[in-house]
XYZ file of C-alpha atoms in Angstrom:
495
model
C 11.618 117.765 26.053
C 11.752 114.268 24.703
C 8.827 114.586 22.481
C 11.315 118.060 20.670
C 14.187 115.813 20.904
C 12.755 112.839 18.993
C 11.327 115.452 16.436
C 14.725 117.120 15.878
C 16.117 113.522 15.229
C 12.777 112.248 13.236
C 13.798 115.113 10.859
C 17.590 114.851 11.156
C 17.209 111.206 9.776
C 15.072 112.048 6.890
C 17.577 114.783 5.747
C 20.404 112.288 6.099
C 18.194 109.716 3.828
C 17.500 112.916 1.868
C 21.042 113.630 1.041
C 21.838 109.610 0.727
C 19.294 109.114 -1.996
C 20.325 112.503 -3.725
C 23.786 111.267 -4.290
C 22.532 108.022 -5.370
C 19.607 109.555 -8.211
C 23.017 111.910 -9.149
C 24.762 108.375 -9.883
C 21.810 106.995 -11.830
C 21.726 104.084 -8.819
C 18.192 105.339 -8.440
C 15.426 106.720 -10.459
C 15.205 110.560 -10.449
C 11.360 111.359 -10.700
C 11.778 115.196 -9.926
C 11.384 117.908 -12.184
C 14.940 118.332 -14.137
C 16.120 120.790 -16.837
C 16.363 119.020 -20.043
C 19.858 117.628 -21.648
C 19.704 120.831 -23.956
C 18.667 123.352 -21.712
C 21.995 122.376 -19.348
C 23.470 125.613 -20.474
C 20.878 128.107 -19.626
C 20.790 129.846 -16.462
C 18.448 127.268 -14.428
C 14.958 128.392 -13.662
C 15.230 127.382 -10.123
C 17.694 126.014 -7.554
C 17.718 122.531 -7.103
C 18.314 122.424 -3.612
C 15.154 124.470 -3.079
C 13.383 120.908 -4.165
C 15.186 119.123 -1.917
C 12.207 119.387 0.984
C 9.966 118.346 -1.756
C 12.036 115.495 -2.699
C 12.490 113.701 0.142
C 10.035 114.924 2.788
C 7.095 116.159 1.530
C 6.872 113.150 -1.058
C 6.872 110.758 1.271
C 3.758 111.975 2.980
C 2.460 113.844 -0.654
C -1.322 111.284 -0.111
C -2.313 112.931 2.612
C -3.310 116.376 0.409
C -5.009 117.109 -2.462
C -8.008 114.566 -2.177
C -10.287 114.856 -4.829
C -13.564 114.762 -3.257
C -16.732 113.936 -5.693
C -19.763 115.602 -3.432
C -20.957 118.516 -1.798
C -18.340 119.555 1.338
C -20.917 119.554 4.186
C -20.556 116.999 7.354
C -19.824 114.327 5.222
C -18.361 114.317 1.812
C -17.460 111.178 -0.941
C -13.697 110.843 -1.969
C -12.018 109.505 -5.028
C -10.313 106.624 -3.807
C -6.528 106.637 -5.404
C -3.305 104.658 -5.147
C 0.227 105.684 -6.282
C 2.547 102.712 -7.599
C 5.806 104.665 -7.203
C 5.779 106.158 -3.870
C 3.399 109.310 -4.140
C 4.977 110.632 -7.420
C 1.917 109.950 -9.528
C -1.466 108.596 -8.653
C -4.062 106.437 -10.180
C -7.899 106.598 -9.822
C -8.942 103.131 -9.091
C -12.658 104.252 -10.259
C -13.719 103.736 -6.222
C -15.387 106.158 -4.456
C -15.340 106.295 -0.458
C -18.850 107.398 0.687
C -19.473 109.144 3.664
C -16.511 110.296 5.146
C -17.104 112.835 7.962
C -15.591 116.067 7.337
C -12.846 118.105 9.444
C -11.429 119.494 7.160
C -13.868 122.172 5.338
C -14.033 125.977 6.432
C -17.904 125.092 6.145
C -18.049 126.620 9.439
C -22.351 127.575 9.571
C -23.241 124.810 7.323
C -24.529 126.637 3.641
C -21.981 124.672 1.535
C -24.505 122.771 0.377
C -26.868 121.841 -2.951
C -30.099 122.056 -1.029
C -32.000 124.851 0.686
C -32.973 127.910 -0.001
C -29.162 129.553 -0.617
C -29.363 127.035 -3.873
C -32.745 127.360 -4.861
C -32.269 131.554 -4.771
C -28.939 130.874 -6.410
C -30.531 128.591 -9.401
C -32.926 131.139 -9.818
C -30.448 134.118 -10.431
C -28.076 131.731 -12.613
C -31.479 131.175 -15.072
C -31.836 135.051 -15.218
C -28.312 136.375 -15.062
C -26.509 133.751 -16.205
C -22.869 132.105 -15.154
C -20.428 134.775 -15.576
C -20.581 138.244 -16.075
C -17.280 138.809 -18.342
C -16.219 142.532 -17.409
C -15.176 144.884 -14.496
C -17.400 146.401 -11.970
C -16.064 149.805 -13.824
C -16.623 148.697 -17.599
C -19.845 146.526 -17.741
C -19.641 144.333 -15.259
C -21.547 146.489 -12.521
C -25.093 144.845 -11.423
C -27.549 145.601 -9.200
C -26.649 142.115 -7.925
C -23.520 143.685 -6.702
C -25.247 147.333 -5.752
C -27.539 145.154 -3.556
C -24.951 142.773 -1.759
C -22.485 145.655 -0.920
C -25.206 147.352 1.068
C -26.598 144.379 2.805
C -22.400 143.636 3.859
C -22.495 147.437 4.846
C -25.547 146.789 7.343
C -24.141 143.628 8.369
C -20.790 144.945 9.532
C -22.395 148.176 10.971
C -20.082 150.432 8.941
C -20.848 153.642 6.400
C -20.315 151.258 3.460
C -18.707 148.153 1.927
C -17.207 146.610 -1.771
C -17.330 143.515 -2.947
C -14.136 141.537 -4.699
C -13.889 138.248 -6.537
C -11.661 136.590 -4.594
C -10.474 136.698 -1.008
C -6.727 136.496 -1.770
C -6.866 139.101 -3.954
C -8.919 141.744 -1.446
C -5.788 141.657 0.786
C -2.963 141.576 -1.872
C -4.045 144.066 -3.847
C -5.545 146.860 -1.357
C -2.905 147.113 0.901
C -0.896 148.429 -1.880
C -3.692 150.910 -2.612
C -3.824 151.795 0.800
C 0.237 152.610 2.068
C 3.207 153.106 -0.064
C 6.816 154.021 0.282
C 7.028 156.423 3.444
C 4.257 154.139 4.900
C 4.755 151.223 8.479
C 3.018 148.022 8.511
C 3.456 146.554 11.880
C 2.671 142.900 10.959
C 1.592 139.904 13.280
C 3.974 136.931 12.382
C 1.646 134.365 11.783
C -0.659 136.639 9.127
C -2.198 135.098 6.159
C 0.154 134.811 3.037
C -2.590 137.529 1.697
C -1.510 139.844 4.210
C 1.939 139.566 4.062
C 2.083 139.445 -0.099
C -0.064 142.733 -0.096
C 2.306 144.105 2.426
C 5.216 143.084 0.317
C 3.731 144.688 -3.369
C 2.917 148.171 -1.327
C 6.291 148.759 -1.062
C 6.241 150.063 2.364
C 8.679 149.134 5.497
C 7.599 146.189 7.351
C 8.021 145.624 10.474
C 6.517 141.849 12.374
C 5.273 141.771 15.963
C 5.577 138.681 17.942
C 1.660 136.655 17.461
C -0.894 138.400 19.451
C 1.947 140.271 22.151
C 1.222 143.776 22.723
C 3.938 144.544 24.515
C 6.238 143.490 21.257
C 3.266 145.719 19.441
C 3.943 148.491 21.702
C 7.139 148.991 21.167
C 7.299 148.613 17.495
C 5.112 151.739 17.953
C 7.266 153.642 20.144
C 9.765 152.932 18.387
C 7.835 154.119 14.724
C 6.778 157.394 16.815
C 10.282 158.143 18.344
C 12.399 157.474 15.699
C 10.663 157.971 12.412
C 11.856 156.359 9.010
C 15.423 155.432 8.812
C 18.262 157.747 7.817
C 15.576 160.960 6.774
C 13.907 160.569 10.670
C 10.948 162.312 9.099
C 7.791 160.864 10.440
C 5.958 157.995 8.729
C 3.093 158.931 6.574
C 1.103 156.221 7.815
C 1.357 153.245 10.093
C -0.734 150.594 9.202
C -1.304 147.471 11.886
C -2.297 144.037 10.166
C -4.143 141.752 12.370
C -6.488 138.497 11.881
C -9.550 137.660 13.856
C -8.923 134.125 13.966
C -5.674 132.588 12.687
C -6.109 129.550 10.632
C -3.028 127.784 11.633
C -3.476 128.710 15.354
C -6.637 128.688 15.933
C -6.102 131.827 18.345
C -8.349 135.036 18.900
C -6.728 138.207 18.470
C -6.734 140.605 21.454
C -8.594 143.483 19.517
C -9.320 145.566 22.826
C -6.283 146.020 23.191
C -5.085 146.652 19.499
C -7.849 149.321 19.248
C -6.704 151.054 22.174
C -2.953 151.025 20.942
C -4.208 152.257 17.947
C -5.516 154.825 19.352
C -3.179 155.453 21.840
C -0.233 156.167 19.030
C -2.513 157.220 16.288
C -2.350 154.516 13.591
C -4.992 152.865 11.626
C -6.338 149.045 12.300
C -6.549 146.660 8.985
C -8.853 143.619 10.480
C -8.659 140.735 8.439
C -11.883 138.434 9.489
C -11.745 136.052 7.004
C -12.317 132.749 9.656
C -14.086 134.680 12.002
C -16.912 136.532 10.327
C -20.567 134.483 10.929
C -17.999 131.820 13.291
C -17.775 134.454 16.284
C -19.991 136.724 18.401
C -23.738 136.148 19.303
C -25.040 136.524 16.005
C -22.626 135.770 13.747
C -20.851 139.235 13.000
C -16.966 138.463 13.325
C -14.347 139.072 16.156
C -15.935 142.992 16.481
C -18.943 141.807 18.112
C -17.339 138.804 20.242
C -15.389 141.921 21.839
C -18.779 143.636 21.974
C -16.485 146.944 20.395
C -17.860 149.367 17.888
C -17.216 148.797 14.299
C -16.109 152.289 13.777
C -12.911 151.835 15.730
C -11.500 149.304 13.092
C -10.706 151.605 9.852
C -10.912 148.702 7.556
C -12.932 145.460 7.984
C -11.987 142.996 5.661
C -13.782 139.552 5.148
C -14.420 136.907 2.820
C -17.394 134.736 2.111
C -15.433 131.898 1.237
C -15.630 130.208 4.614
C -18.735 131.119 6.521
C -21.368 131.487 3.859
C -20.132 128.940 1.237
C -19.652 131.086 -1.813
C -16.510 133.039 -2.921
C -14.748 136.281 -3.126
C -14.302 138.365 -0.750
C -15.081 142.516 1.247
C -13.714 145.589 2.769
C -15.642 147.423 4.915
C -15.564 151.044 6.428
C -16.404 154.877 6.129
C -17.478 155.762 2.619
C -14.687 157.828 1.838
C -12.480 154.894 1.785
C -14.989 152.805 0.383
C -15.113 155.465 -2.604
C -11.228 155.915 -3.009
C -10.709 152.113 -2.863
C -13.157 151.682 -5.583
C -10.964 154.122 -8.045
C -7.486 152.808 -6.936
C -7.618 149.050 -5.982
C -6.024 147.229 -9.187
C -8.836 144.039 -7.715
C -11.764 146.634 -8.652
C -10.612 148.091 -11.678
C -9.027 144.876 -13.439
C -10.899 142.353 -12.413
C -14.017 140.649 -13.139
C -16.698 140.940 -10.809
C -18.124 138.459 -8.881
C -20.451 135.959 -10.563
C -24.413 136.933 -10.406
C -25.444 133.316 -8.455
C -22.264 133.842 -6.258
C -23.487 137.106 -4.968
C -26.724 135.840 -4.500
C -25.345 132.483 -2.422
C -23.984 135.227 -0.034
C -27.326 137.656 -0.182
C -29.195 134.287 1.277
C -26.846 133.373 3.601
C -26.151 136.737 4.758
C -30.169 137.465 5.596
C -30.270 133.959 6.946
C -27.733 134.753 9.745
C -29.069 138.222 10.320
C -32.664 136.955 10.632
C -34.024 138.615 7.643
C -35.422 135.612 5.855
C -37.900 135.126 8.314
C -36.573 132.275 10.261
C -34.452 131.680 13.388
C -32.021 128.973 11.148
C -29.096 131.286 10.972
C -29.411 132.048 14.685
C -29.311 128.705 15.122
C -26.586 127.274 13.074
C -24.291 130.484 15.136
C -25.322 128.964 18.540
C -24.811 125.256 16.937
C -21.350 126.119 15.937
C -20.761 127.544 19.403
C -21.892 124.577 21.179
C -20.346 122.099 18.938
C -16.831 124.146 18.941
C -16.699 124.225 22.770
C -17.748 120.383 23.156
C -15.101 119.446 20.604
C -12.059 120.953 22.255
C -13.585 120.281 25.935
C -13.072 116.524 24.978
C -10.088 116.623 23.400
C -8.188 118.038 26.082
C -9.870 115.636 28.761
C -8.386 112.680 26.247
C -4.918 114.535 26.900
C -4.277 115.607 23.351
C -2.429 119.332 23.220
C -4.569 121.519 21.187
C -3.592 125.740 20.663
C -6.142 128.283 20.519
C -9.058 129.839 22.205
C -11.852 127.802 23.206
C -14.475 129.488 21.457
C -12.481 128.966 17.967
C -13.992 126.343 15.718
C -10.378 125.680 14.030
C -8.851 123.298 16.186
C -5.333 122.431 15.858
C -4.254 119.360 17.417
C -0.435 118.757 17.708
C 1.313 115.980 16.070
C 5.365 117.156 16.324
C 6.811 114.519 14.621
C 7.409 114.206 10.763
C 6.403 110.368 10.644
C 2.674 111.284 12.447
C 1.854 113.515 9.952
C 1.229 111.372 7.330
C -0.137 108.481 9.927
C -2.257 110.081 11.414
C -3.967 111.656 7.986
C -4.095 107.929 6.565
C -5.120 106.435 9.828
C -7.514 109.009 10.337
C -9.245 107.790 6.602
C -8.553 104.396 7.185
C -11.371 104.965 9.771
C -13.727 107.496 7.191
C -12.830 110.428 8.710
C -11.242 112.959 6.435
C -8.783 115.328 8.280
C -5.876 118.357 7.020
C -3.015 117.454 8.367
C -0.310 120.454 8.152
C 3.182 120.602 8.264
C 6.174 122.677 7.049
C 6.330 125.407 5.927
C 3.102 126.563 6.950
C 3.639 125.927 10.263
C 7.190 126.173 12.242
C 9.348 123.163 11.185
C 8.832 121.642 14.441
C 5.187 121.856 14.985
C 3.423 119.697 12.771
C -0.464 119.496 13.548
C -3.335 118.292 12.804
C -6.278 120.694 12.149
C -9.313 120.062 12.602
C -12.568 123.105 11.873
C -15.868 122.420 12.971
C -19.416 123.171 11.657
C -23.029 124.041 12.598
C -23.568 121.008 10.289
C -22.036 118.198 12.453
C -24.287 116.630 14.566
C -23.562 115.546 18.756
C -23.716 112.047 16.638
C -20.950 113.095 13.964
C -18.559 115.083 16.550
C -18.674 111.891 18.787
C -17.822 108.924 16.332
C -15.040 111.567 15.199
C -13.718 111.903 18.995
C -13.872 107.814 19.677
C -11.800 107.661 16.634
C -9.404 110.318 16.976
C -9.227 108.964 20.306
C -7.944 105.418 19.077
C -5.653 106.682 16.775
C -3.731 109.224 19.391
C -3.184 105.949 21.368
C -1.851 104.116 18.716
C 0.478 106.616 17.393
C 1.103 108.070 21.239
C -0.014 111.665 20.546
C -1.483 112.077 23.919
C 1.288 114.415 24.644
C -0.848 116.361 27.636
C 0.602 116.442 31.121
C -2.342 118.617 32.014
C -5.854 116.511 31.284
C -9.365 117.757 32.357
C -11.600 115.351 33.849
C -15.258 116.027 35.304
C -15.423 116.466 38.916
C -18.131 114.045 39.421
C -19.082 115.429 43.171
C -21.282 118.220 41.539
C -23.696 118.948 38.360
C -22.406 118.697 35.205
C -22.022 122.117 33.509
C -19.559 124.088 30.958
C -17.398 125.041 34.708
C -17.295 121.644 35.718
C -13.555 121.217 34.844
C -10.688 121.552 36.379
C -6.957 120.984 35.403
C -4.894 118.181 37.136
C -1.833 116.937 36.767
C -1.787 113.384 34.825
């Protein structure tokens, strides 16, 4: 309670302040450094609202360092940074020609390691860039089709365990524009509330009604159903055409597994289709690597479109949808991402080819195994400590994004600059992408960091949480030291 308190009144203060030095910058008392119309454009209709800046003005510049770090190196464990300073409180920046080596990383979605300029992924890519070149300048429908693209779609296809697969350029763009190919006007989306901007965009351009679910509730999902079977679209109460459910695998912000048992079997149960967005948890979950489907140990079949990207998990870009051909075939004639826009480039695909037959075992070697079970280990070791040093942390424990809350506006930006202070580079995230009053920290591990790495992070996340008091846990584990340490060795008590 006092921890809400003091962050209702950390961010009542700052809006005061806010308002304060708004009336002074509208007096010319102080410098106005936002983005203003000019003298003679004071007669148009304004482009936007200028109270819409006012977060940006007064909050989020006062903690603006903490993002957009330009790093200078390849994002695996550790990663160089452009060392900058800003002269007039975070408005501008200058490059002071510095650069910070070795910073560990907890910040990339480099969850199995192959974001990297060594290996095999880079010498197979080098190899295709030489012969294919950079780019390939077309659509996959005009002459941008190779058998770069013929070969990776099939290889996703046996991957997945579905009937067959596409490939996009970018993983934004698979979910906002193939939802709209896939429900229209007439159509329900039942939407979880904490879905991807992606989801909820492409929900938004179909044009169908929307309707959220409380995150990961099925009883809230349950009744949305009912309600869609029992009543029908408004006013007509003819049924819907289609009802569409939108769900992640792993939520980036949360860090929580959904509950696709029990999805499926509402799906089922009211007969609805299943869009599965497993962008964080494709090659992150399940015993080999194969998303939130085979963590559940369900059959693919049951999910009527699998959607992925390979921006996190196999270092490259773009991103899938997976299925039965016949919407693999239709999506390849109506999705505006496959008809207008370029295909993926050729040493792209094949940075996802290697990675792909790495984790599946097909390249001859255990390594992709390995880096799965390393991520595993690594994921439940980091969280297992965390909570014993009585930090709160959401999510489920075999999620490698690990949010760690902060609360208060003032910690946000202290603990990202503390955090570097001590070569550790962190994403710290606050409104609006998460609820005003739950700032966090997040952390995502990878099959890269070492025991080594993870523990030099800990002892320093450590210090910092007692210097800025973010041990908010009443609840701590501790190891019950009467008995063999193992993973069940834990118990809760109160602090």
């Amino acid at each position: 309670m006092l921890v809400a308190v003091l962050t209702y009144v950390g961010y009542g203060v700052l809006t005061l302040f806010g308002y304060l030095r708004d009336f002074l910058r509208q007096w010319k008392i102080e410098k106005c450094q936002n983005a203003t119309e000019r003298e003679e454009q004071k007669d148009f209709v304004p482009l936007y609202q200028d109270f819409e800046n006012f977060y940006t003005r007064n909050l989020y510049m006062r903690i603006r360092d903490s993002w957009n770090r330009p790093i200078c190196s390849v994002p695996g464990a550790k990663v160089d940074m452009m060392e900058r300073v800003s002269h007039d409180y975070n408005w501008t920046f200058m490059y002071t020609g510095r650069v910070i080596k070795d910073i560990i990383n907890m910040g990339s979605y480099n969850y199995l390691g192959f974001a990297q300029n060594t290996g095999a992924c880079q010498e197979a890519a080098a190899k295709v860039l030489s012969q294919y070149g950079a780019g390939v300048c077309s659509t996959r429908q005009e002459m941008g089709n190779l058998d770069k693209h013929e070969e990776l779609e099939k290889l996703i296809a046996r991957f997945l365990g579905v009937e067959s697969a596409m490939a996009y350029g970018m993983g934004f763009a698979t979910n906002s524009m193939n939802i709209p190919a896939l429900v229209g006007k007439g159509c329900l989306i039942l939407s979880d509330e904490l879905n991807h901007a992606s989801l909820v965009l492409g929900a938004r351009l179909s044009g169908a009604t929307i309707r959220i679910f409380k995150h990961n509730n099925m009883q809230s999902l349950e009744k949305l159903l009912k309600d869609a079977i029992v009543h029908g679209q408004p006013r007509t109460r003819r049924p819907w055409k289609k009802i569409l459910i939108l769900v992640e695998g792993i939520y980036s912000m949360e860090g929580s597994i959904v509950r696709l048992p029990e999805v499926i079997a509402l799906k089922k149960k009211y007969k609805s289709y299943l869009y599965l967005d497993e962008a964080h948890s494709i090659g992150a979950l399940g015993p080999s690597g194969r998303g939130v489907v085979e963590y559940f140990g369900l059959n693919p079949e049951d999910v009527d479109v699998m959607m992925g990207t390979f921006t996190k998990s196999f270092g490259a870009a773009g991103g899938y949808i997976g299925g039965k051909k016949e919407l693999i075939d239709y999506l390849r004639t109506y999705s505006h991402s496959a008809v207008y826009a370029a295909s993926l480039s050729p040493p792209v695909v094949e940075q996802i080819i290697t990675s792909m037959k790495c984790i599946m075992g097909e390249d001859g070697s255990t390594f992709g195994k390995e880096c799965v079970q390393q991520l595993a280990e690594n994921t439940r070791y980091f969280r297992r400590r965390l909570k014993e040093m009585g930090f709160i942390i959401y999510g489920n424990e075999d999620s490698p994004v690990v949010p760690l809350m902060l609360y208060m506006p003032a910690k946000i930006g202290a603990f990202g600059r503390e955090m570097l202070k001590r070569n550790i580079g962190v994403v710290v995230v606050g409104f609006p992408a998460t609820p005003i009053i739950e700032s966090r920290a997040r952390f995502c591990l990878s099959a890269a960091h070492t025991k080594e790495i993870l523990d030099t992070a800990l002892k320093e996340i450590s210090e910092v949480g007692d210097l800025l008091q973010l041990k908010y846990s009443r609840h701590r584990l501790v190891p019950l030291l009467d008995r063999p340490f193992d993973e069940t060795t834990y118990e809760e008590t109160e602090d």
